[in-house]
mmCIF file of C-alpha atoms in Angstrom:
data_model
loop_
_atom_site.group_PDB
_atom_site.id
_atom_site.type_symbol
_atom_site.label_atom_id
_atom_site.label_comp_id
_atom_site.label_asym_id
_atom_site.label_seq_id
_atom_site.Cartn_x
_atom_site.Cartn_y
_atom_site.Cartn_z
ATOM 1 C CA UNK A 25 4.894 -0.030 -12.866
ATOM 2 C CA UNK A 26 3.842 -2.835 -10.565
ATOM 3 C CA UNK A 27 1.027 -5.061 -9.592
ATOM 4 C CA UNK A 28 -0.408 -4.423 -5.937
ATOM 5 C CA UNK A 29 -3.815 -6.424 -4.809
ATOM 6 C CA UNK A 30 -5.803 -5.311 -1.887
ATOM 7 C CA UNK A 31 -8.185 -8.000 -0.236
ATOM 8 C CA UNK A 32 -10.554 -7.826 2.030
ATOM 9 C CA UNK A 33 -12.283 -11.101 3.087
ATOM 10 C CA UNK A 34 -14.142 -11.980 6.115
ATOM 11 C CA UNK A 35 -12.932 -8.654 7.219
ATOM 12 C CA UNK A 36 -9.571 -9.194 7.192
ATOM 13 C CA UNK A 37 -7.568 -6.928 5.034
ATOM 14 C CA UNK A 38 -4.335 -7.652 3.449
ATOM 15 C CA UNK A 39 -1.687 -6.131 0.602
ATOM 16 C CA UNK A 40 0.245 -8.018 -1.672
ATOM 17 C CA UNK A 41 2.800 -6.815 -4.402
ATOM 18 C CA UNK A 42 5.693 -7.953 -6.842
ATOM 19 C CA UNK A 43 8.967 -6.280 -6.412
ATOM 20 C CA UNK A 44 10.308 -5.148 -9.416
ATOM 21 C CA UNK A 45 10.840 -1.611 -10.559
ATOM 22 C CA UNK A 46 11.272 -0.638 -14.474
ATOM 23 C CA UNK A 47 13.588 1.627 -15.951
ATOM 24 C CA UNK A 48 12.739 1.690 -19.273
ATOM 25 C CA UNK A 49 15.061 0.477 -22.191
ATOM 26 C CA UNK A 50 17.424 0.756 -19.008
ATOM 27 C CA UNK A 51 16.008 -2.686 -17.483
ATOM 28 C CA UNK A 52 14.452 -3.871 -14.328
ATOM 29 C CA UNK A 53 15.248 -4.169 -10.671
ATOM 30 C CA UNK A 54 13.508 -6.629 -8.919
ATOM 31 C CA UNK A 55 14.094 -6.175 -5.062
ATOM 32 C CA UNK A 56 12.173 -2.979 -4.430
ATOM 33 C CA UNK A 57 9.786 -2.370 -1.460
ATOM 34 C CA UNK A 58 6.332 -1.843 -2.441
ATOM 35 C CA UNK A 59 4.976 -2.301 1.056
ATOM 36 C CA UNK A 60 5.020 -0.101 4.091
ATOM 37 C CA UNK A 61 4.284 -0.309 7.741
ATOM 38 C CA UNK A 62 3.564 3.075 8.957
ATOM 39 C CA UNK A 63 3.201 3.655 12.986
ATOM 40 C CA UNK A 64 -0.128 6.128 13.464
ATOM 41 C CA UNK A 65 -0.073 7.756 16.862
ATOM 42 C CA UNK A 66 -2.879 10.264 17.724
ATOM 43 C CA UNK A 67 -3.204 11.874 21.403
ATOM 44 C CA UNK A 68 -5.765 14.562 22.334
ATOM 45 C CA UNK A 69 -5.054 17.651 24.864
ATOM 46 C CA UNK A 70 -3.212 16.596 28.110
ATOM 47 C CA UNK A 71 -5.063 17.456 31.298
ATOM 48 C CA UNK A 72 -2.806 16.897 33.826
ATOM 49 C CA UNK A 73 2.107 16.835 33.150
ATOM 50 C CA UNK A 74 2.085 13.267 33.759
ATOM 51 C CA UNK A 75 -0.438 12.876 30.563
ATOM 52 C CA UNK A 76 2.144 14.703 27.945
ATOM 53 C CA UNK A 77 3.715 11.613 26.642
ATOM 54 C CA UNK A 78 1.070 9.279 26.732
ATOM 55 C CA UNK A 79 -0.479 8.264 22.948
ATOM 56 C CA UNK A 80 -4.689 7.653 22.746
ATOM 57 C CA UNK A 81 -3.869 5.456 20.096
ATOM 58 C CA UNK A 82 -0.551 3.754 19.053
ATOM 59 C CA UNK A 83 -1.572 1.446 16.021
ATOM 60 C CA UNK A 84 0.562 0.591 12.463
ATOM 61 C CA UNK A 85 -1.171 1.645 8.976
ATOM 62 C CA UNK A 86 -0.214 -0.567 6.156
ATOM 63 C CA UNK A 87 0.556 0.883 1.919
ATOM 64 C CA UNK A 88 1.397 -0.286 -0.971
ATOM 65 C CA UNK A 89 2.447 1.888 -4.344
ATOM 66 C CA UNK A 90 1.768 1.357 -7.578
ATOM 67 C CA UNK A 91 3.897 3.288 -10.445
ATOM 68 C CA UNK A 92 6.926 6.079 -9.466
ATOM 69 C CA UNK A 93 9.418 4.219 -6.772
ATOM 70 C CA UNK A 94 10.354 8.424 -6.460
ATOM 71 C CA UNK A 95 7.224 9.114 -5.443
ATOM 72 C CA UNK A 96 6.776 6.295 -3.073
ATOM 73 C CA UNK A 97 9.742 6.554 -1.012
ATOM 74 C CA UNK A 98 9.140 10.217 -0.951
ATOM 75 C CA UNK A 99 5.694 9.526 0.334
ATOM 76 C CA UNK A 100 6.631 7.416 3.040
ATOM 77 C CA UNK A 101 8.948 9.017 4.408
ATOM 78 C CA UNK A 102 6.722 12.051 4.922
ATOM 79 C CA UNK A 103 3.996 10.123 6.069
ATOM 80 C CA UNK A 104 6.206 9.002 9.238
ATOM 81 C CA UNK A 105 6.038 12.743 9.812
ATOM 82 C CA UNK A 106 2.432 13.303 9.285
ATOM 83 C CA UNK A 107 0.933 10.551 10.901
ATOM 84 C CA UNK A 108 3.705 9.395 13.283
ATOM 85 C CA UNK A 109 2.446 12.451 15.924
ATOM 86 C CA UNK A 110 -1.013 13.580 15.736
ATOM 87 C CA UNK A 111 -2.545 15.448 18.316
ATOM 88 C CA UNK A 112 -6.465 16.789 18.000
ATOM 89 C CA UNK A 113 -7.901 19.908 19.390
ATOM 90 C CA UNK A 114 -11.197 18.900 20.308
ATOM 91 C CA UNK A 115 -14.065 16.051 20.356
ATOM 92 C CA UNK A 116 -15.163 17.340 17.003
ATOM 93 C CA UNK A 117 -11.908 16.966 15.243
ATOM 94 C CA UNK A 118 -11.845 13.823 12.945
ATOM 95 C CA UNK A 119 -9.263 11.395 14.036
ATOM 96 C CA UNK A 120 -11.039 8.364 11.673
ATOM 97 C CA UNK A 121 -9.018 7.218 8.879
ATOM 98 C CA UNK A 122 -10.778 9.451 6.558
ATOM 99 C CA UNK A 123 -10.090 12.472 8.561
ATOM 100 C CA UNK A 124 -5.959 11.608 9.318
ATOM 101 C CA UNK A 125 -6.552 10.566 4.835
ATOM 102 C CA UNK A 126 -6.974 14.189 4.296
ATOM 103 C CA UNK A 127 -3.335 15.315 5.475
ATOM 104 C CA UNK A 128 -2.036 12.591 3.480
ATOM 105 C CA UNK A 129 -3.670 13.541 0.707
ATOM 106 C CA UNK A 130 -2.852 17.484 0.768
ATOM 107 C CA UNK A 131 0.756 15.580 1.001
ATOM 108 C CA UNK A 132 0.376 13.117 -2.101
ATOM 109 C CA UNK A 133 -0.982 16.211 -4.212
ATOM 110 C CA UNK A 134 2.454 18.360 -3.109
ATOM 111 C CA UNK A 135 5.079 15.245 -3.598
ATOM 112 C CA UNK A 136 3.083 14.160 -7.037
ATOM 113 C CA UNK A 137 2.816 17.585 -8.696
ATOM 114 C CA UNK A 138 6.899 18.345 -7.834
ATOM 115 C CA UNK A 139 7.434 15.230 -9.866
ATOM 116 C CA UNK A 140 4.907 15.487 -12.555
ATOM 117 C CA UNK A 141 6.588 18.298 -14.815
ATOM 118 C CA UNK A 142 10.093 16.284 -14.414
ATOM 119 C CA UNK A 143 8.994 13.426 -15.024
ATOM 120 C CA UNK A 144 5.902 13.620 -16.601
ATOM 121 C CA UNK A 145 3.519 10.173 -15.931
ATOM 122 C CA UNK A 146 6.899 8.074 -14.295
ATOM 123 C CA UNK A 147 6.732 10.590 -11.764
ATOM 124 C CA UNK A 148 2.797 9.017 -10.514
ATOM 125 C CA UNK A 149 1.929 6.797 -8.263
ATOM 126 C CA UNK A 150 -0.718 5.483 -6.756
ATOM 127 C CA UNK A 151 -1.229 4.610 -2.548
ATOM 128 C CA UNK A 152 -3.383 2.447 -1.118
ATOM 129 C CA UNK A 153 -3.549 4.025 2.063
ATOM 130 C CA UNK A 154 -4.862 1.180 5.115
ATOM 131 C CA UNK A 155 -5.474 1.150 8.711
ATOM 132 C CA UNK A 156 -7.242 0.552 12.007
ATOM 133 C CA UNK A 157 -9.986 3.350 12.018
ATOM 134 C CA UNK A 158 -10.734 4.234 15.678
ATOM 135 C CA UNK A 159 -13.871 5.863 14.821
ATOM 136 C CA UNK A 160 -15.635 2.739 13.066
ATOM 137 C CA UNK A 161 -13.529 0.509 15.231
ATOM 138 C CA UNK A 162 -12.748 -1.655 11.123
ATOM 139 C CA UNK A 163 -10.084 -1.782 8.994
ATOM 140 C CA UNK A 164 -10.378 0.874 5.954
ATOM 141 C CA UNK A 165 -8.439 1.330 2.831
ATOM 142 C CA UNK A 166 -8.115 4.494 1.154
ATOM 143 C CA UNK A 167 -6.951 4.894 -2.672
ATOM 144 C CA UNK A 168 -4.641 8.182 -3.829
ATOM 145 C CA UNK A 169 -4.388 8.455 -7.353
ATOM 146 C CA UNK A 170 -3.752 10.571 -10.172
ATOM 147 C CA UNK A 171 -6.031 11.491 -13.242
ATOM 148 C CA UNK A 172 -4.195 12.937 -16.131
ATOM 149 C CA UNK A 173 -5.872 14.460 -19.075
ATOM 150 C CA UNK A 174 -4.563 16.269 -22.132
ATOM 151 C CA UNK A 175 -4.310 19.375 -20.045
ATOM 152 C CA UNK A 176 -3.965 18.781 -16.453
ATOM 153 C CA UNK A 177 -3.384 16.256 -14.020
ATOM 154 C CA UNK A 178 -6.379 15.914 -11.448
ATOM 155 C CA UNK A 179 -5.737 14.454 -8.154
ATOM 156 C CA UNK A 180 -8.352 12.030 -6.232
ATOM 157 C CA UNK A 181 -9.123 9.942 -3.005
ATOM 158 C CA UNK A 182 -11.569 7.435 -2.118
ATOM 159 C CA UNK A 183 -12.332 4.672 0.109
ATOM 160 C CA UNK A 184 -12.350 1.181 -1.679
ATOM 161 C CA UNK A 185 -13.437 -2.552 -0.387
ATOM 162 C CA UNK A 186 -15.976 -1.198 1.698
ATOM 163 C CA UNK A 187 -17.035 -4.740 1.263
ATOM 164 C CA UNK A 188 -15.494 -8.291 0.795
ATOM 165 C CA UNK A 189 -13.641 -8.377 -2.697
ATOM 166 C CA UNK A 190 -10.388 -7.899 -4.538
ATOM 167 C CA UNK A 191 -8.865 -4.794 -5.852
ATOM 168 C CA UNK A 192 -6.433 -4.143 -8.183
ATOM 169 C CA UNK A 193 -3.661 -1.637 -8.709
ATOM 170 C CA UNK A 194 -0.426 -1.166 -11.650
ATOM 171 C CA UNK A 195 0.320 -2.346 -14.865
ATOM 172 C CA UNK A 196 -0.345 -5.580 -14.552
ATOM 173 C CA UNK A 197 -4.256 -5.316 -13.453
ATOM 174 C CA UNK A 198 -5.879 -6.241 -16.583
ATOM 175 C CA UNK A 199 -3.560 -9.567 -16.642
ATOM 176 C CA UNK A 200 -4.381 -10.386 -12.704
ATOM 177 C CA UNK A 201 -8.104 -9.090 -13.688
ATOM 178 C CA UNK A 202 -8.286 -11.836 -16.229
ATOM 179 C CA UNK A 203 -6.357 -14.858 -14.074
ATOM 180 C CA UNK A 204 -9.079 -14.003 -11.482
ATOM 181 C CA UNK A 205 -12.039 -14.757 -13.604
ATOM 182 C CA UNK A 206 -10.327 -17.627 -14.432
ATOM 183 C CA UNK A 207 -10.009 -18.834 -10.963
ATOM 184 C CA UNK A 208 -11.623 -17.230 -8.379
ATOM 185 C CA UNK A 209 -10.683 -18.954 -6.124
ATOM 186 C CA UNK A 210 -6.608 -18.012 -6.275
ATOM 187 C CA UNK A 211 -5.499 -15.547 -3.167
ATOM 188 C CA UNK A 212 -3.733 -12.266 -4.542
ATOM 189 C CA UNK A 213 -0.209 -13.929 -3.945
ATOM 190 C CA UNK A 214 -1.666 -16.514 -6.000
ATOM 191 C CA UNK A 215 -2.794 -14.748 -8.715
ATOM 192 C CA UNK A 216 0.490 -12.051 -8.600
ATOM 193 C CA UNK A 217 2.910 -15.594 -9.070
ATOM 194 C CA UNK A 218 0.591 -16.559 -12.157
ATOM 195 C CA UNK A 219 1.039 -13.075 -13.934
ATOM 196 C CA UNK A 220 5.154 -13.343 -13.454
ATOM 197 C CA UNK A 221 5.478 -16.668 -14.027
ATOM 198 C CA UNK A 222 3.055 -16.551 -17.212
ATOM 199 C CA UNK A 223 5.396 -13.712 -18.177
ATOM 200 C CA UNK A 224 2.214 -11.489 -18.759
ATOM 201 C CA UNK A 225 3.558 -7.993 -17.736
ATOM 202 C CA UNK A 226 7.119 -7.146 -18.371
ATOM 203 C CA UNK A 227 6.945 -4.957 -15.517
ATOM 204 C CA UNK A 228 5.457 -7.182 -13.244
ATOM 205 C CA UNK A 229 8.207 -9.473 -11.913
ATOM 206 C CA UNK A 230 10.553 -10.528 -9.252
ATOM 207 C CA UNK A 231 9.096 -12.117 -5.543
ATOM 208 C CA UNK A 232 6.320 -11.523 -3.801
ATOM 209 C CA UNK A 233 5.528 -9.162 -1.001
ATOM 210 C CA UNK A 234 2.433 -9.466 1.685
ATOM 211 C CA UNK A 235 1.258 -7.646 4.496
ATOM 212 C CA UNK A 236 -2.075 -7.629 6.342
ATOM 213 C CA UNK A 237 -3.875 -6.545 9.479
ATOM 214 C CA UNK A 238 -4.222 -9.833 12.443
ATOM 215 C CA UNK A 239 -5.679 -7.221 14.782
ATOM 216 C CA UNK A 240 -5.329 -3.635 14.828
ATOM 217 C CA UNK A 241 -1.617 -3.495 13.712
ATOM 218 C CA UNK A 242 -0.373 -3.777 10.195
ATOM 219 C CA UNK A 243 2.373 -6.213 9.963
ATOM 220 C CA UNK A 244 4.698 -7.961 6.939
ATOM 221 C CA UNK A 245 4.820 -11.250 6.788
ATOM 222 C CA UNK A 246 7.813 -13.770 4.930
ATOM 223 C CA UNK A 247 6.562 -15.723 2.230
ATOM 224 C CA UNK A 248 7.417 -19.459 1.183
ATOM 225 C CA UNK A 249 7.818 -19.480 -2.252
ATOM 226 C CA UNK A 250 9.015 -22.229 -5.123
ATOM 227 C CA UNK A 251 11.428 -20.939 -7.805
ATOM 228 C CA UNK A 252 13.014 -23.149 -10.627
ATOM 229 C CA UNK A 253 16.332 -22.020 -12.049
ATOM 230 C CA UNK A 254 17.182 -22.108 -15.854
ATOM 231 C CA UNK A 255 17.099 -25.731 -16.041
ATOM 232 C CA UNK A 256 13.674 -26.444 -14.835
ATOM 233 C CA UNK A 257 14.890 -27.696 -11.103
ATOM 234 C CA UNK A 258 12.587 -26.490 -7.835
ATOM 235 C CA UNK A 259 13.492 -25.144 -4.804
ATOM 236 C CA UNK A 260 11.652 -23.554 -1.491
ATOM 237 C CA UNK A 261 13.188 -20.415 0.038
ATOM 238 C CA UNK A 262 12.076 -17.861 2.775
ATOM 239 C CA UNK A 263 12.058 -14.602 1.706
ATOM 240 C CA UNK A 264 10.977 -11.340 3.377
ATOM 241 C CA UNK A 265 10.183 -8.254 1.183
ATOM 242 C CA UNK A 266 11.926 -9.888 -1.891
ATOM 243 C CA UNK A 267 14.976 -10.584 0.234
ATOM 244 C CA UNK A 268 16.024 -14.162 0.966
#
């Protein structure tokens, strides 16, 4: 599993992750990509030849995945399908985050249900799906989950942090839940570096990953971080999606 945060403060929206991925009794790897730039580009009909390749929009969604690496890679890679050229019809077709949400959802229910009967509950994920909504002219973050029950796995979406907060997302939410109360005021890298170096969630581990919107774009950012080795001695490194 993982542990992915989802901020929004003063507006400003941002995702944050670990990187490691669990394999059971197999062990852990702990340079996996849990955060995903996206490029969204929507265009309505062309009126005139010199119009054809011109984008309305060009902007850069941001996710992050919590649970089935299978699933997430599988996800993203059809989402730069989906979303990556979307033309509308007509000035009633919904182009708002919500609207483009619905294709990606028909596409999380397809990807999650082929993995579901293999791989029962390590086959589900869950997106946080964010981005630049050119109807409300905001940021908005959508959540794709699963439900199971004892008979049936139900599949839902809904828009989170319509206001300032924190939200949480994996394994390790009850332990970053918890450090939060404890101090508020810790950022989501913050509180993510307590829960691995606490050793709280066996599945939460590895370096930290960050993203967030400046503007209207969704970019990654490298993180300064301070490690100690085995014998208690600190270091700063760069690193960039877990990678140095």
């Amino acid at each position: 599993m993982t542990l992915v945060i989802a901020q929004r403060k003063n507006g400003k929206v941002s995702l944050s992750a670990d990187s490691r991925i669990s394999f059971g009794q197999n062990g852990t790897f702990d340079r996996a990509v849990k955060i995903f730039k996206v490029p969204v580009n929507i265009r309505g009909l062309s009126s005139k030849p010199e119009d054809f390749n011109k984008w309305e929009h060009e902007l850069v969604y941001g996710i992050a995945v919590a649970g089935s690496a299978i699933n997430a890679y599988a996800m993203k890679d059809s989402l730069m399908e989906i979303v990556g050229r979307i033309q509308y019809m007509t000035n009633m077709s919904d182009i708002s985050i919500v609207g483009i949400g619905k294709f990606v959802f028909q596409k999380f229910k397809e990807i999650s249900a082929m993995l579901a009967p293999i791989l029962r509950e390590g086959g589900l994920a869950e997106i946080l799906f964010s981005g630049y909504c050119v109807v409300e002219k905001r940021v908005r973050v959508l959540r794709l989950y699963p439900n199971p029950t004892a008979e049936s796995i139900e599949y839902k979406a809904e828009e989170i942090l319509l206001e300032d907060g924190l939200y949480f997302s994996g394994s390790g939410k009850d332990a970053a839940e918890q450090i939060h109360e404890q101090n508020p005021n810790f950022s989501p890298l913050r509180i993510i570096k307590s829960v691995i170096d606490q050793n709280l969630d066996p599945k939460v581990g590895g370096l930290l990953q960050t993203g967030g919107f400046p503007q209207t774009n969704f970019k990654l950012t490298g993180i300064k971080e301070r490690v100690k080795d085995e014998k208690g001695n600190e270091s700063m490194f760069i690193h960039y999606l877990g990678f140095d």
